[in-house]
Short mmCIF file of C-alpha atoms in Angstrom, two decimals:
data_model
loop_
_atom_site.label_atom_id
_atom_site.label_comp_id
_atom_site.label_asym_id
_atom_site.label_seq_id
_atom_site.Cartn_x
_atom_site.Cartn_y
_atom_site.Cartn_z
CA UNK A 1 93.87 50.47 62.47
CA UNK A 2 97.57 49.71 63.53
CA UNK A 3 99.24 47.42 61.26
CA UNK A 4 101.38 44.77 62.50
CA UNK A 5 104.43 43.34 61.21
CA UNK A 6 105.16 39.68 61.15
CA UNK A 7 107.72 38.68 63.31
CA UNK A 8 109.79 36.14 60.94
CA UNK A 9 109.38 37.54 57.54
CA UNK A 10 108.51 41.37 58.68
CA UNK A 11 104.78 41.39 56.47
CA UNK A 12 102.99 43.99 57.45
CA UNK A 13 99.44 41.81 57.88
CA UNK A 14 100.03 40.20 60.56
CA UNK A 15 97.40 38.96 63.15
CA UNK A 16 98.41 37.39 67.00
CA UNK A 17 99.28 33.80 67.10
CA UNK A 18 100.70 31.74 69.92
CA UNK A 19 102.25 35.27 71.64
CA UNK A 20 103.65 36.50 68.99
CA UNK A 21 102.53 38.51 65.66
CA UNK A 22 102.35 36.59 62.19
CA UNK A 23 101.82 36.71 58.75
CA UNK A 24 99.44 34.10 57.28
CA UNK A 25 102.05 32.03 55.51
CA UNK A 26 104.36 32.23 58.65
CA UNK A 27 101.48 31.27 60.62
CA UNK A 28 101.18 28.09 58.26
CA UNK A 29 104.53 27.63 58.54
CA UNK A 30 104.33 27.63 62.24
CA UNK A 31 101.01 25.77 62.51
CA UNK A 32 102.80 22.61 60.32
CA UNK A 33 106.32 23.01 62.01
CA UNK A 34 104.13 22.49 66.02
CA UNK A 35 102.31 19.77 64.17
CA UNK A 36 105.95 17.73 62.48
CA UNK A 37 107.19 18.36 66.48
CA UNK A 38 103.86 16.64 67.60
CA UNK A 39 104.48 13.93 65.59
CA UNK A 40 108.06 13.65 65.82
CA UNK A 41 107.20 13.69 70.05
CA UNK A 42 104.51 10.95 69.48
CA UNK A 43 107.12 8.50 67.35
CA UNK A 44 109.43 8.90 70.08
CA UNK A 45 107.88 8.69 72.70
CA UNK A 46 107.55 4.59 73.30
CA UNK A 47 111.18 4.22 71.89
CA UNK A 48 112.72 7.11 73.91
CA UNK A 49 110.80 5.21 77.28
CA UNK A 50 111.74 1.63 76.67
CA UNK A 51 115.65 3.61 75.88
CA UNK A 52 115.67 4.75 79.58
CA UNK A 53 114.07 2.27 80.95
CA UNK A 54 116.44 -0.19 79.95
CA UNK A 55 119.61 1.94 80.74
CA UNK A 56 118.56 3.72 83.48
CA UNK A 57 119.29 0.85 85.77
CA UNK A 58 123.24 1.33 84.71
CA UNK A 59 123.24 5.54 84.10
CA UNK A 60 122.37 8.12 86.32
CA UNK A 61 119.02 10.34 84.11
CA UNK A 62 122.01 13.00 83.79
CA UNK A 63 124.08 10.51 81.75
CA UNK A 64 121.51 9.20 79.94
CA UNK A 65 120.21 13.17 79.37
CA UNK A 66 123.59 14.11 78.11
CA UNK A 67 123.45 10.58 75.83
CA UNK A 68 120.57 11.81 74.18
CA UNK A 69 121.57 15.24 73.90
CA UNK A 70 124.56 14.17 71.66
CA UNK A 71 121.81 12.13 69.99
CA UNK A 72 120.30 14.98 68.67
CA UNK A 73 123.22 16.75 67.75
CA UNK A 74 124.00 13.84 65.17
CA UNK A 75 120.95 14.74 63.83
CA UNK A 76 122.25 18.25 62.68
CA UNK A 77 121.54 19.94 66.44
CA UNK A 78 124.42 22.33 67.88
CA UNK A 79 127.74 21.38 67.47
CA UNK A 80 128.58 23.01 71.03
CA UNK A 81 128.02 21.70 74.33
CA UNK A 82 125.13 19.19 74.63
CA UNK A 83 122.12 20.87 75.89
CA UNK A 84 122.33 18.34 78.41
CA UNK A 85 119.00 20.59 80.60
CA UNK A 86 116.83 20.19 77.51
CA UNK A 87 117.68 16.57 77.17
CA UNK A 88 117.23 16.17 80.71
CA UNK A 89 113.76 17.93 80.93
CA UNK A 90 112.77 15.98 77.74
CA UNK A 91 113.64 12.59 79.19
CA UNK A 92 111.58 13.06 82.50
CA UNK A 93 108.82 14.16 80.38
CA UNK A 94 108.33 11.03 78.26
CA UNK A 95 109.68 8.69 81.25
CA UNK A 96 107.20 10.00 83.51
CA UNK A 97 110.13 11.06 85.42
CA UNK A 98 111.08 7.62 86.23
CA UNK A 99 114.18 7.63 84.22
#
């Protein structure tokens, strides 16, 4: 049997999970982060839409994409240039694209 190695913490039991090969406390790890993102997704959701809703009559989605984006980086994101495509993407999601 071929042993593989877990692709965060390099264990050598790892099993396939999501695409990639993990250990099973990295796969617990993983499992709980996708589940705080679900959640996180599913608080923000209504706020995020009544947000853009209510600005997007004054800023184009791009402003309101690179708004957010700065958002996040309060938050402890990247200190570079606002990932203004992600924001973007993420506000058409939750607006339906309507924003």
């Amino acid at each position: 049997m071929t042993d593989y190695f877990c692709d965060h913490c390099g264990d050598t039991s790892a099993l396939p999970f999501h695409g990639s090969f993990l250990c099973p406390i990295c796969s617990a790890k993983v499992g709980l982060q996708e589940a705080a993102a679900s959640h996180l997704h599913e608080l923000m959701n209504p706020v995020i839409r009544q947000w853009a809703a209510h600005w997007g009559h004054t800023f184009t989605p791009k402003d309101l994409a690179v708004i957010l984006a700065l958002e996040g980086e309060s938050w402890g994101g990247s200190t570079d240039q606002p990932d203004e495509d992600t924001a973007l993407a993420y506000l058409k999601r939750v607006t339906g694209d309507q924003a």
